[in-house]
Every structure is written in C-alpha cells, then in structure tokens.
Coordinates of C-alpha atoms in Angstrom, one line a residue:
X1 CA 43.0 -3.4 -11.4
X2 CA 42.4 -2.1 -8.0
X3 CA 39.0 0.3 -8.1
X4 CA 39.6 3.1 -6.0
X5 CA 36.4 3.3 -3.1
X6 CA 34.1 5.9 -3.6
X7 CA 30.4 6.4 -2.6
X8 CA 27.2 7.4 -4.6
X9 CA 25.1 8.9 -2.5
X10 CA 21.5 9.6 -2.2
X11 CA 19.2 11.3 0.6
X12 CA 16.3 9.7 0.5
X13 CA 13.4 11.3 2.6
X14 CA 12.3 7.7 4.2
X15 CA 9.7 9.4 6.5
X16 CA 7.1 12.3 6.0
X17 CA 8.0 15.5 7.9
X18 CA 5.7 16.1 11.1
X19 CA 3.0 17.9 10.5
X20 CA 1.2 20.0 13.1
X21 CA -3.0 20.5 12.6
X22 CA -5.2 22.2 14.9
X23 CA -8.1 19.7 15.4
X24 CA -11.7 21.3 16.0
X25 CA -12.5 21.2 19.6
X26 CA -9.2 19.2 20.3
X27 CA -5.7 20.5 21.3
X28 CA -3.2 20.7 18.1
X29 CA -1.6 17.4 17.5
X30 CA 1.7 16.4 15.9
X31 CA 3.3 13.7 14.8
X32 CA 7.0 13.0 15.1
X33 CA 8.8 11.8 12.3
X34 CA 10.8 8.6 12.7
X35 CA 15.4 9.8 11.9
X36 CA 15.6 9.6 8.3
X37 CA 18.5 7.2 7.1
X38 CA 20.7 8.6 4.0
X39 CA 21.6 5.5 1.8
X40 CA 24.8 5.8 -0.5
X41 CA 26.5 2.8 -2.3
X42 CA 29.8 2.0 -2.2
X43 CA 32.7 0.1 -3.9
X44 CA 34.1 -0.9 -0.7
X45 CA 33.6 -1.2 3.0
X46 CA 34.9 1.8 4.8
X47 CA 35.8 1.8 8.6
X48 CA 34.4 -1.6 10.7
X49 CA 32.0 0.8 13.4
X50 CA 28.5 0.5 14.0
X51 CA 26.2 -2.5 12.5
X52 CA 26.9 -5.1 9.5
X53 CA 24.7 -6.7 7.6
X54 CA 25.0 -9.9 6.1
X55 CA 21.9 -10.9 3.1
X56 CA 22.9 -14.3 2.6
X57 CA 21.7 -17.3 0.7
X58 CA 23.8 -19.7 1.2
X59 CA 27.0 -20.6 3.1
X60 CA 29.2 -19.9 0.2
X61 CA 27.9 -16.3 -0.3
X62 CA 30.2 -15.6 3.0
X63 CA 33.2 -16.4 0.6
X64 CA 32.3 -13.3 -1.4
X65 CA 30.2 -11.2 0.0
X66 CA 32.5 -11.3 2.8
X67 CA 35.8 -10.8 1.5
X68 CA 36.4 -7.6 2.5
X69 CA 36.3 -8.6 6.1
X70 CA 39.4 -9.4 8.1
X71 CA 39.7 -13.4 8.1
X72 CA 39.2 -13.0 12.1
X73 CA 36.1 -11.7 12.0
X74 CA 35.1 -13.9 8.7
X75 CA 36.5 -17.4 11.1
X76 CA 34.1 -16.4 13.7
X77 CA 30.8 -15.7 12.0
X78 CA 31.2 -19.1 10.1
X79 CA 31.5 -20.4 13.6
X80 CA 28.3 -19.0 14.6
X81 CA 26.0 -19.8 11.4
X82 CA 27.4 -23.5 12.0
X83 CA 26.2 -22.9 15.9
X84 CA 23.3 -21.6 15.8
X85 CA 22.1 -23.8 12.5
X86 CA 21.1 -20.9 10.4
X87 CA 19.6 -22.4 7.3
X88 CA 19.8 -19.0 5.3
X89 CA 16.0 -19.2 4.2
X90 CA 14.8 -15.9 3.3
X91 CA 13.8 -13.7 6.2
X92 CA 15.7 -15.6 8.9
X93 CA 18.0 -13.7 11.0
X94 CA 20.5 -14.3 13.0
X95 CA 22.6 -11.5 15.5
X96 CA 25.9 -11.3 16.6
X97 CA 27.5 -8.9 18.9
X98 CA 31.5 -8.8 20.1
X99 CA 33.5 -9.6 17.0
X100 CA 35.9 -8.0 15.4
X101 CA 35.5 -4.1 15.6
X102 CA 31.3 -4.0 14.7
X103 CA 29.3 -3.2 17.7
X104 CA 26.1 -5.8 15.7
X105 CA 26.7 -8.1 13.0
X106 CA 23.0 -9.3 11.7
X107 CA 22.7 -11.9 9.0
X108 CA 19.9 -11.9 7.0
X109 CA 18.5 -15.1 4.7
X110 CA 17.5 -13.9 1.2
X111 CA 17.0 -17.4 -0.1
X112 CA 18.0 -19.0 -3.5
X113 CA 16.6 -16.2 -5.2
X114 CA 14.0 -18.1 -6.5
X115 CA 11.2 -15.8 -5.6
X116 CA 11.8 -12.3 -6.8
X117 CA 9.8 -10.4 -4.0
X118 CA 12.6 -12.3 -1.2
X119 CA 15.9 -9.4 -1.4
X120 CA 13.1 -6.7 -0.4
X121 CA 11.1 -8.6 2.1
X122 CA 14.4 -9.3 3.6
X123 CA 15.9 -6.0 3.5
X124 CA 12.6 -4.8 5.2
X125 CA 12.8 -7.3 7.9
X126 CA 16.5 -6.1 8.5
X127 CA 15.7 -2.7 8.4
X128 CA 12.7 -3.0 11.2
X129 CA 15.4 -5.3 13.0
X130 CA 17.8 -2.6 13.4
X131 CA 15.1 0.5 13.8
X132 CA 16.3 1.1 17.1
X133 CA 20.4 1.6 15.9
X134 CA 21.4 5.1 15.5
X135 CA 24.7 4.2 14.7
X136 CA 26.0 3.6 11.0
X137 CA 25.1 0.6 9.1
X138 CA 27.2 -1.1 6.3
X139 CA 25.5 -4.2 4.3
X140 CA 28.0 -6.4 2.2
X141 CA 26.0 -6.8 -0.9
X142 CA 28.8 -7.8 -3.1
X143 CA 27.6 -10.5 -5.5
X144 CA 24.2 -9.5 -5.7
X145 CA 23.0 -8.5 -9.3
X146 CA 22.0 -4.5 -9.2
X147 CA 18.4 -4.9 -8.8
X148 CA 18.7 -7.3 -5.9
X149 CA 21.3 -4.7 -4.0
X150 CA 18.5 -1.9 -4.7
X151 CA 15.8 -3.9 -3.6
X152 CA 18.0 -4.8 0.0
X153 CA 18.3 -1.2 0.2
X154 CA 14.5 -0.6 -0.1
X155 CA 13.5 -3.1 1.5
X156 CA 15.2 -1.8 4.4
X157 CA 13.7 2.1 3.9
X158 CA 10.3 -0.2 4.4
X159 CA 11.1 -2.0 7.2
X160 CA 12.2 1.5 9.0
X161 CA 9.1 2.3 9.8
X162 CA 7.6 3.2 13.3
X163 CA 3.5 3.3 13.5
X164 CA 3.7 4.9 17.5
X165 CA 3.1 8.5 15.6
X166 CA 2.3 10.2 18.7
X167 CA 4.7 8.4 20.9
X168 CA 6.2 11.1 23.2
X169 CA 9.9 8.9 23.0
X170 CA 9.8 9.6 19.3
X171 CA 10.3 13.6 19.7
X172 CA 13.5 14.8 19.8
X173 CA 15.3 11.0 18.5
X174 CA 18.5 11.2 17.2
X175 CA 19.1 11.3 13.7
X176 CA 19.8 7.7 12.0
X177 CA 22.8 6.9 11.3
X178 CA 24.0 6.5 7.7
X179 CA 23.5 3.0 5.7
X180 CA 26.3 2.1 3.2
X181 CA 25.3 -0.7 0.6
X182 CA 28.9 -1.7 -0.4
X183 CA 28.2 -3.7 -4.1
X184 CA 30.3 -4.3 -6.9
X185 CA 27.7 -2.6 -9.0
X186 CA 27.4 0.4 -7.0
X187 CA 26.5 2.6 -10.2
X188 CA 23.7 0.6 -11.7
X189 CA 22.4 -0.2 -8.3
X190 CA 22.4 3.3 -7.4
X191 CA 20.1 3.9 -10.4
X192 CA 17.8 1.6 -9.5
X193 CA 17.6 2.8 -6.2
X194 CA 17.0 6.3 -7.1
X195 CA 14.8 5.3 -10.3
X196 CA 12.2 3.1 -8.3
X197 CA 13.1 2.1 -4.5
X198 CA 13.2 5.6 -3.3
X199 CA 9.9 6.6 -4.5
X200 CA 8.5 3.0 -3.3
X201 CA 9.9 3.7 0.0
X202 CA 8.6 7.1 0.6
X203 CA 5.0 6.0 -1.0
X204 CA 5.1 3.3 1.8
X205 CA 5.6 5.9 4.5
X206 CA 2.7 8.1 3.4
X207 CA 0.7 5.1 2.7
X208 CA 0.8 3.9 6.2
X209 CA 1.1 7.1 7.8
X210 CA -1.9 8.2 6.6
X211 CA -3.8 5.5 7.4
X212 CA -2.5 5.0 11.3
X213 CA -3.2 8.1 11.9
X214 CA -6.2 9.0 14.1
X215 CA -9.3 9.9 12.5
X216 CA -9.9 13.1 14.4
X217 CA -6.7 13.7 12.7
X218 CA -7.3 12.3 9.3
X219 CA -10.8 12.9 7.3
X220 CA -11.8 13.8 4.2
X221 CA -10.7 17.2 4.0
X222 CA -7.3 16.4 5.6
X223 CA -6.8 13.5 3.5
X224 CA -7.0 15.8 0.6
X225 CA -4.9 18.2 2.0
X226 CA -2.2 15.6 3.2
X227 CA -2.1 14.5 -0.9
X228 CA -1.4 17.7 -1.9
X229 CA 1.2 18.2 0.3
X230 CA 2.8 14.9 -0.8
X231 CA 2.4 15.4 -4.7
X232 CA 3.7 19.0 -4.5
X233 CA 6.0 19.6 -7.2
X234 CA 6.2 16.9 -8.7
X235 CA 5.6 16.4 -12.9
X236 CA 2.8 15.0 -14.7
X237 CA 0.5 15.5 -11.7
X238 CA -2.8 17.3 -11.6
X239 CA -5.3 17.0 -8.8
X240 CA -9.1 17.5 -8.8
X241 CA -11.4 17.4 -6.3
X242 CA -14.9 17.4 -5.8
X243 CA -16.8 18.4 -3.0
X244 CA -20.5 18.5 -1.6
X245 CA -21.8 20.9 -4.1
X246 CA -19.9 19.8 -7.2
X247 CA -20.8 16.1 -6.2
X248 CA -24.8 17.2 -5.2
X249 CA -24.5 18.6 -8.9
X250 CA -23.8 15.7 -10.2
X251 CA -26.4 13.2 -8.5
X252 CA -23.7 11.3 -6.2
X253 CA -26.8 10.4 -3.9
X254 CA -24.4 6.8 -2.7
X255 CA -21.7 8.7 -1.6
X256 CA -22.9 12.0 -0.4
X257 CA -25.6 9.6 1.6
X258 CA -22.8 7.7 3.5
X259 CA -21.0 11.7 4.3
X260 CA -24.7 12.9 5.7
X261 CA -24.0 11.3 9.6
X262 CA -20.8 13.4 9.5
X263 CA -19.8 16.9 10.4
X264 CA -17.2 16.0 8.4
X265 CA -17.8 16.5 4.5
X266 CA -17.3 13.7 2.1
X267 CA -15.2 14.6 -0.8
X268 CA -13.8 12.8 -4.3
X269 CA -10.3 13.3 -5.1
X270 CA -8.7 12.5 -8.3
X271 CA -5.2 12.1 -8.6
X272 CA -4.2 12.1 -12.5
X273 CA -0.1 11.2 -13.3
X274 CA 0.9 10.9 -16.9
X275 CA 5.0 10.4 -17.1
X276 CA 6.8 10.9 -20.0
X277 CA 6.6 8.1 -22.6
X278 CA 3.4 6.6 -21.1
X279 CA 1.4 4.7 -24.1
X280 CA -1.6 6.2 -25.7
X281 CA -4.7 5.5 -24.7
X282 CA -6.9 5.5 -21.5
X283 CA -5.4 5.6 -17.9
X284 CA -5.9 2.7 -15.7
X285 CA -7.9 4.2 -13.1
X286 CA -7.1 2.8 -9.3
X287 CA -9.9 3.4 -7.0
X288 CA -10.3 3.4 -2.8
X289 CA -12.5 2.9 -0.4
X290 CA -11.8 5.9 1.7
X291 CA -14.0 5.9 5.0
X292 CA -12.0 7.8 7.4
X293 CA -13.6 6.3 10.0
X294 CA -16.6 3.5 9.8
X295 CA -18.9 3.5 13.2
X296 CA -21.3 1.4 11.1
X297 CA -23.7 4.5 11.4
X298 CA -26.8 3.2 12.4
X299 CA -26.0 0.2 11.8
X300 CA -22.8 0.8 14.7
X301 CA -20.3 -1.7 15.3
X302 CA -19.3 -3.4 18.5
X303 CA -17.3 -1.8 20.7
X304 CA -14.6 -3.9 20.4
X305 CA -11.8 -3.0 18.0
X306 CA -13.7 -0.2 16.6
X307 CA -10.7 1.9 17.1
X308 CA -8.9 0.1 13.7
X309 CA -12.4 1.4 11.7
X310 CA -9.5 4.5 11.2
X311 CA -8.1 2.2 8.7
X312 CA -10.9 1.6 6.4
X313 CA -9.3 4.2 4.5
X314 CA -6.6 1.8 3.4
X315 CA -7.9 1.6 -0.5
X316 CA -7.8 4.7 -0.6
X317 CA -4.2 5.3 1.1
X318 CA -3.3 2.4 -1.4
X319 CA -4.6 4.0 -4.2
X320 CA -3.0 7.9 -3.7
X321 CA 0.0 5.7 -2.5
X322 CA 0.7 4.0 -5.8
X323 CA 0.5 7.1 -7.6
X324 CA 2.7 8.6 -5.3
X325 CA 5.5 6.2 -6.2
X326 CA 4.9 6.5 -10.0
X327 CA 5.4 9.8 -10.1
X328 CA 8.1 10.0 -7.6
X329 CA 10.1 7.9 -9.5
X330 CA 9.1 9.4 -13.0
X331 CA 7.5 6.0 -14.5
X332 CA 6.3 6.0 -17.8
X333 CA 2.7 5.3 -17.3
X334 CA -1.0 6.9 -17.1
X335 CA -2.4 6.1 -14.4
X336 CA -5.3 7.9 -12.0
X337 CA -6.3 7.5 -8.2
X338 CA -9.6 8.4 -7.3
X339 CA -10.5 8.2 -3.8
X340 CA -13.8 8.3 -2.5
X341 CA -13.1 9.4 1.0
X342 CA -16.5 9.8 3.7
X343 CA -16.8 9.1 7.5
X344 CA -19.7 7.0 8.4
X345 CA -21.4 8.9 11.7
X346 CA -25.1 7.7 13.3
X347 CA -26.2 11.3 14.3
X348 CA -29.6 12.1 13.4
X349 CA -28.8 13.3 9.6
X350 CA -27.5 9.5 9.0
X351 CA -29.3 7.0 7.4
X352 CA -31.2 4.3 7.7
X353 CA -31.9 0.8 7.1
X354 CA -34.7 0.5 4.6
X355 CA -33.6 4.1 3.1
X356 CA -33.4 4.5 -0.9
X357 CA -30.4 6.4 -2.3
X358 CA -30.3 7.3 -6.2
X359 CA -26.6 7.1 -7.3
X360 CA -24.9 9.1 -9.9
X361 CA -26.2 6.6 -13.1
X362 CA -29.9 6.7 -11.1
X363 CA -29.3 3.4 -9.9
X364 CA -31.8 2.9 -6.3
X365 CA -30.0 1.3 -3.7
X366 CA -32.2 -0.2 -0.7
X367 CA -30.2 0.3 2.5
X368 CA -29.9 -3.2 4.2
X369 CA -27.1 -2.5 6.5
X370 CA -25.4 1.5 6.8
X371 CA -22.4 -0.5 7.9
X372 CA -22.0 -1.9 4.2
X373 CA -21.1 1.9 3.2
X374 CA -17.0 1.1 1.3
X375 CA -19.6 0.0 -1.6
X376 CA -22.3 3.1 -1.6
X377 CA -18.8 5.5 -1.9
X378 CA -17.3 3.4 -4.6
X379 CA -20.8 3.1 -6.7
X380 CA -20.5 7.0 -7.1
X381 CA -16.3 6.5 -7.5
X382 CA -17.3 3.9 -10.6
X383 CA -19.9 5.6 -12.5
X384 CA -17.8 9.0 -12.3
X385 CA -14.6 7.5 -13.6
X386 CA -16.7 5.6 -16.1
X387 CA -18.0 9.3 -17.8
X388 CA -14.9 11.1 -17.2
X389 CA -11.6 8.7 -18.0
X390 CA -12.6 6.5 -20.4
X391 CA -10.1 4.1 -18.7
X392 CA -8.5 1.0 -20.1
X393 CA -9.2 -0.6 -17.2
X394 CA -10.4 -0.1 -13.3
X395 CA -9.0 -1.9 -10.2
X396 CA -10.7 -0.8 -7.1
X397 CA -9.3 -1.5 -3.6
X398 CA -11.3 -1.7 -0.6
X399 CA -11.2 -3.1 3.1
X400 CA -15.0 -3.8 2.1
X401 CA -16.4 -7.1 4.2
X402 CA -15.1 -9.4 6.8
X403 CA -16.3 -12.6 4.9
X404 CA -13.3 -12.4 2.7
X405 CA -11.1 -13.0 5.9
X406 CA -13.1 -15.8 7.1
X407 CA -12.3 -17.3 3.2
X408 CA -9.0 -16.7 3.2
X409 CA -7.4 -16.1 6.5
X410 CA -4.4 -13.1 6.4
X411 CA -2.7 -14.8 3.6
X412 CA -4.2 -13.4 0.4
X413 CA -6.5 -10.7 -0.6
X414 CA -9.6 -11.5 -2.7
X415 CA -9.1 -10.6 -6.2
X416 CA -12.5 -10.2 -8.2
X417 CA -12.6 -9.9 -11.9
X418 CA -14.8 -10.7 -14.6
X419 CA -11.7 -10.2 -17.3
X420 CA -9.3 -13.1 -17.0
X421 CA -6.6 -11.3 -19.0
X422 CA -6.6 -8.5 -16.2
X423 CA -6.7 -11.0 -13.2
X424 CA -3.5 -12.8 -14.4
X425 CA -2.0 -9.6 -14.5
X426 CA -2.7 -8.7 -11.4
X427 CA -1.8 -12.5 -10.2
X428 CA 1.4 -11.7 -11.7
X429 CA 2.1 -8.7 -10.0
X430 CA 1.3 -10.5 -6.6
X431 CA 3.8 -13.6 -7.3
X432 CA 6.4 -10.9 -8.1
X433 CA 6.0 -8.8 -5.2
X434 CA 5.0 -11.0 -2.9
X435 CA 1.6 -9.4 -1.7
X436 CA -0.5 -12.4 -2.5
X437 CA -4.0 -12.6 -4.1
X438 CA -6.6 -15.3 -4.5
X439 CA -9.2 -14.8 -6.9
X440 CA -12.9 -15.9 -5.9
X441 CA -15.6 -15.8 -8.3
X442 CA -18.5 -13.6 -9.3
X443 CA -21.1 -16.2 -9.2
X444 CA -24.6 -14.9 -11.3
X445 CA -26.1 -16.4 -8.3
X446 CA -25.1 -13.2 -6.7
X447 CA -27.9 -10.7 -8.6
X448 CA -30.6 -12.8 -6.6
X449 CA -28.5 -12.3 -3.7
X450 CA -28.2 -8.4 -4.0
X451 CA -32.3 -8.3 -6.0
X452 CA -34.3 -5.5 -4.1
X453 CA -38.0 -5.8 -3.5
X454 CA -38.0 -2.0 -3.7
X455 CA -35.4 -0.4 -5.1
X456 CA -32.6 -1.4 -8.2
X457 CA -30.4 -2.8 -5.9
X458 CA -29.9 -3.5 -2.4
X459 CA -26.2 -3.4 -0.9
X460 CA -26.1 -6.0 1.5
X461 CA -26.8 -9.7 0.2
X462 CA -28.2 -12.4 1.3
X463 CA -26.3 -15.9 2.9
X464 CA -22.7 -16.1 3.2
X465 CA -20.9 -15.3 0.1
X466 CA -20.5 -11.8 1.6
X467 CA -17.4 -11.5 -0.5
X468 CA -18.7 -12.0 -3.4
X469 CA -22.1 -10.0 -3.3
X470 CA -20.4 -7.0 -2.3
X471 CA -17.9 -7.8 -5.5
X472 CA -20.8 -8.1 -7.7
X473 CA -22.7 -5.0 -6.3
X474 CA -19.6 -3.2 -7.1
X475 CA -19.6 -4.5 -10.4
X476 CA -23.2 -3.5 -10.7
X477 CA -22.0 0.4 -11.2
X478 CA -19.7 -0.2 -14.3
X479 CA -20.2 -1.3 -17.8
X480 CA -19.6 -4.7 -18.3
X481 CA -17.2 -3.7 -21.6
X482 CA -14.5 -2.1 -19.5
X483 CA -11.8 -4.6 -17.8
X484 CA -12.4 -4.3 -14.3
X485 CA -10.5 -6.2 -11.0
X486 CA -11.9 -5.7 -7.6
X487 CA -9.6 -6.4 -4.7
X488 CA -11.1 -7.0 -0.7
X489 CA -8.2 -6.2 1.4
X490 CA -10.3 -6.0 4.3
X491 CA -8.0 -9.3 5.9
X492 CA -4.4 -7.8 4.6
X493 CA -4.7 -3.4 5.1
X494 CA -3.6 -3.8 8.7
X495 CA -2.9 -5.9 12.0
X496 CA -0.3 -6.9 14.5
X497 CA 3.6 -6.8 14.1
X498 CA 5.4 -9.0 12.0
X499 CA 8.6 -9.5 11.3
X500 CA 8.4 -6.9 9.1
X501 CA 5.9 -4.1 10.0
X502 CA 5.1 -2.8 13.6
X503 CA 1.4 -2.8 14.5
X504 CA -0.9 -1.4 12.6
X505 CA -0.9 -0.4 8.4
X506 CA 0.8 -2.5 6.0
X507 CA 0.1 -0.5 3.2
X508 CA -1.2 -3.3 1.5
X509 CA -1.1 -2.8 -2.2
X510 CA 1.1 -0.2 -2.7
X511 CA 4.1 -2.3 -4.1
X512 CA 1.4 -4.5 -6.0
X513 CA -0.1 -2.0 -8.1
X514 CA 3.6 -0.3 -8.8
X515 CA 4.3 -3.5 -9.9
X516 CA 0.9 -3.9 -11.9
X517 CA 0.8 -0.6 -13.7
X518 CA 4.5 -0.4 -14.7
X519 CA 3.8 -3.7 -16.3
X520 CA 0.2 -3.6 -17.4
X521 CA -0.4 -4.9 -21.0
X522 CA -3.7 -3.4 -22.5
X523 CA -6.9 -5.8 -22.1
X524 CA -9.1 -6.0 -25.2
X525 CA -12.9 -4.8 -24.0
X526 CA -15.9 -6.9 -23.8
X527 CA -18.2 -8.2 -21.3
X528 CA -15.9 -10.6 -19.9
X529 CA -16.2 -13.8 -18.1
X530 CA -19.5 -13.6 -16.3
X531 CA -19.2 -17.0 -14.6
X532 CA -16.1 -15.2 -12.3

C-alpha cells in the first residue's frame, strides 16, 4: 500500500522574542532573536533543495534511511563515507556539497543507540552545524523508533542556538528556513515532539538566554520580570515573589545581607507548576543560586574573567528553566523553583569579612569570605522552602566553588546528597540525558571545617575540600529528615564552544532535572546517610 505524503506540522517558538529594556543610566538595549525554524514531520521526502541530513549509525542505515533518494545520489555518498573513513560514532560529522540536486548533504553519527542521550546530542550538534543555513532542511529519519526521530528534531532546536545577543549581524537575519523530519512514524513522533521536545527546546533558549545576558541587563528585578513573561499563560502556574520588605519580615538576614552592596534589590521568586494528574503529596522543590552578578564584594575577584560572574545565575536559570519545560509541555508532576536571585556589590553598604548575619531559622553565620555569597542566598532559599512546601524532596543547583572543577575537570557536576535513594535518581537521570554527575561525599569532618569561634556557622571552610564544606554548610539550613541532593555546577553552567553550544551558557541542568522530575519515585524521609 503506497501512503500518500503528507506533513504534520508544528511552529515551534525555538528562540525568545527580543526584548527591548531601558537600563538606568544606560542607553536601551535589545536583543535580537536568532530566525526561528518551523519543524513538521513527514511521510516522505518532498523536493531535493536546500540541506540533507543524514543521522546514521551504521553503514547499513544508508539502505533505509536512504531509500527515498535517487540511487545516483545514494552511489555517491557511500563513496564518500568509504573516503573520508567516517566511523558513524555518535556526534561525528561529515559534509558534502555538489551531489545530486542538495546544495549540503551533512551526515551525522548517532551511534548504536546504546546510550539513550546520543539521537539528541547529535541532533544538537547538527543543528549548530547548519545555524548559519537559511535555506530548507530535510533529515531522513526513516528507521528510527518515534522517540529517537523526536529527539533528532530537538536536539537540533538546541543546537540552534546563537549566544552573540547583541551582535549587530543578528538584526534583520533572514528567517530560517523550514526543517522537514521525513519518518515512517511521522504521527507518534510528532507527538512526542510536541508533548516534550518543544517545551525542552524553548526552556533551553530561555535558560541560556537569560543567563548570557549582561548583567546591567539581567538582575533581580528583571529576572523576575523575564519569568513572568515566559510562564505567561500557561496552566498550573502560579508565581510568588518576595521582596526586601516581605523577606526583612521574615528574618532573611543571609540573603538580604548578600543584596545590601547593591543598588539592585535582592528578591525570592517562587515558581509553583502542578499539571494534571501529578501524584499527591509534596512538590519536589528545585532551588538556584541566583547572583546576577558576583564581584566577590569585598572580598572582589580578579580582574580576569570577571566578566562570566553574569553567569552565576546559572542555578537559578536551571531551576526557572526546568519548570519552564514542565509546564510547557503539560507534564504530570508538582514541582517548584525557587530562585534566590542577589548581586554581590562592594560599595560601602556591603559587608564584611568577620560580619555576623542571622538567617531566617536564627542560624549566625561568621563572614569568612563575601565572595562565598551562592551559599548565604540559598541558606534563606532552604529554610523558607522548608516552612512553606513541605517538599518531598529539595535539589538545589548552584555554580557555588571553584574546588569542584579542580576535582572534577568539565566532565561531571558534583552531586551531594545525604539520601542515597535520591542520588541514584539523579545518577539516573544523568546517564539518560547525558549531563553527567559525580557524587562526592559529605564527610562529618566538614562541621570542624565550617565550626565558628563566634558565630553558629562560618561559610567559608577550612583546607581544600572546598566542595564539600560549602555542600555541608548548605546542608546545615535544612532538616536532616527531608531528602535533599545538592549539585556544584560551578565547572559545567558555562564555557567555550563545543561542538554543540557557542560560547558561553549551556544551560546545564535543564534537561537533567526534566528528566529527574518526570521520573522521580518518592524517597522515604529520615536523616539519611551522614557518612556522604
């Protein structure tokens, strides 16, 4: 029987809209939105113009997934993947320009399979390979299960991503052209795009928007305003905020401390989603480190690199991004962000080393270092979520020290947890998406560490687990009962291109804590392993 071709279509918004903001004492700034791609899936190939793609695994997926090519065309990129060698491992590429009627040809390696994060890193690195094409793109996906065509096509909605925001040569670029995923499974694929990669795609675009952006752009106040913007509209979404009063009311002396060097206020915003069919009980409550921007305060920085300190946001942007694709995509879940969002200024209102601060449980902190501020904001963060949500369990996500990259290089974020049965489900959701953790311990060694001579607690530690005592500080503001991961993303949030990204935010953690809430198992309460 002979299927007749048709397309199911979907607009998907890849990219926020620009967004003009008049800046105190600064000219208005705006930036341009990268061409917006509208994916559709297809039956069959339509007219040979613009760019193919080929996700291959192996030299025998040609066969198929190239059938509906003419046998010319077919002849000569066999001839070339026996040329050039290409070993079809995932997230090797391979382009080809002059055959047949296509003005590109790129094949992409998606592996055996094996790994289930592979189709979607290789549709992203195929979709930042052709970002430049504003012509049409077909991919021959025929072969591939549903979820793998989906995940192609999100993949390549991440991967079509530009971080120059302000880039004068991005105003006034023409519009995308279209990008056709011709599958044999066009209708469940469809669903699967449009019931989960859509809302993943465009939660990666505000995730890392929002955290390239400049931070006279971006602070507290903005932030808030950019989330409500991006959760307009959409169901099972309430937002709450709290600013300098409501937080002064309530005896926030960590956070509002770390605000006081700012003109800028500090504020806590609480972003609640419950879909339909979510389970009973508690929400898992996701909390950011949300420093807009991080001088050190008095404590300053070098020079060097201080620029990127407009990323130590990034938990926060994680956070608020994760939500965002829940409820995008209608999940059944309960899940809240809470974002703890300050800038860290040294002007004269700042403080100081050897300063006491009182946070919301009356826990004293002794200021060692203003610079170790992502744990001050988070204190607050914990103790409020801890009166207010009665959560089943907490991860919070933080670009909070240095040490953990000096541990563990830019492979894998540190993964804290005293609960074991929450760690491996966060583990989990790394192996399946491919954003890899390693879990370090929380040593008891680590109350000597953080002791104060003065004060409860002090919030920088002595020796070099630095890691680990701001883990266990952390841990400090939360009762041991409830299940609680801590992830230092300090070594993963942001950095050069790749393959995969341009320069700049990752948007580290987004796609792992999707992954992790949609599958989250409830974790029975206790105090936990206290030996990790």
């Amino acid at each position: 029987m002979t299927r007749s071709p048709r397309s199911l279509a979907v607009s998907v918004a890849v990219l926020a809209a620009a967004l003009t903001l008049t800046l105190p004492g600064a000219a208005a700034a705006q930036a341009a939105a990268v061409p917006v791609r509208t994916v559709s899936f297809a039956d069959t190939p339509g007219e040979a113009r613009g760019t193919l793609v080929l996700p291959l695994g192996s030299a025998g997926d040609l066969a198929g997934r190239g059938s509906g090519l003419d046998e010319g065309t077919r002849l000569a990129v066999e001839r070339a993947i026996a040329s050039a060698d290409f070993s079809f491992r995932a997230r090797q590429t391979l382009t080809l320009r002059g055959i047949g009627s296509w003005d590109r040809i790129l094949l992409v390696g998606v592996g055996d399979g094996s790994n289930a994060d592979e189709t979607q890193w290789a549709g992203a690195v195929a979709g930042r390979t052709l970002l430049g094409e504003d012509g049409p793109v077909t991919v021959l996906a025929g072969g591939l299960p549903a979820g793998r065509a989906a995940a192609f096509a999100t993949g390549m909605g991440i991967g079509h991503y530009r971080s120059d925001l302000y880039s004068s040569t991005r105003t006034g670029a023409a519009p995308a052209g279209s990008l056709t995923v011709v599958t044999d499974q066009g209708a469940a694929a469809r669903t699967e795009f449009e019931g989960r990669g859509a809302g993943l795609v465009a939660a990666m675009t505000w995730t890392r928007d929002i955290s390239n952006e400049p931070a006279n752009v971006v602070y507290p106040e903005t932030f808030v305003e950019r989330t409500r913007t991006a959760f307009a509209g959409l169901r099972g979404v309430t937002i709450e905020v709290l600013d300098v009063p409501a937080m002064e009311r309530l005896g926030m002396g960590a956070l509002l401390g770390v605000g006081r060097g700012s003109e800028r206020p500090p504020r806590l915003l609480v972003v609640r989603y419950r879909g339909a069919g979510a389970p009973e009980g508690g929400p898992i409550a996701l909390v950011g480190k949300g420093i807009t921007f991080d001088s050190g305060g008095i404590s300053i920085k070098p020079s060097a690199n201080m620029g990127n300190m407009k990323m130590d946001m990034s938990g926060a942007a994680a956070v608020v991004g994760t939500t965002l694709a829940l409820a995008r995509s209608g999940a059944p879940v309960n899940v809240v962000a809470v974002a703890a969002l300050a800038e860290n200024m040294p002007d004269g209102a700042a403080i100081r080393p050897g300063d006491v601060l009182t946070a919301m449980n009356g826990k004293t902190i002794e200021i060692i270092s203003t610079d170790a501020e992502g744990r001050l904001v988070l204190a607050d963060a914990f103790v409020w979520i801890e009166r207010n949500l009665n959560p089943s369990a907490v991860v919070d996500v933080a670009t909070l020290t240095g040490a953990v990259g000096g541990a563990l290089g830019d492979d894998y974020a540190g993964l804290f947890s005293r609960h074991d049965a929450l760690a491996d489900q966060i583990e989990a959701a790394a192996d399946a998406t491919g954003e890899d953790v390693w879990r370090l311990p929380l040593h008891p060694s680590y109350a000597q560490d953080t002791a104060s001579t003065i004060a409860d607690i002090k919030n920088s530690g002595e020796g070099g687990a630095g890691a680990g005592t701001g883990a266990w500080f952390l841990g400090e503001f939360l009762s041991r009962d409830i299940p609680w991961a801590h992830l230092d993303i300090a070594n993963m949030a942001y950095g050069g291109p790749s393959d995969w990204k341009p320069a700049g935010s990752a948007g580290y953690g987004v796609r792992l804590l999707e992954q992790f809430v949609r599958d989250f198992t409830p974790v029975a309460r206790g105090p936990g392993n206290a030996g990790h």
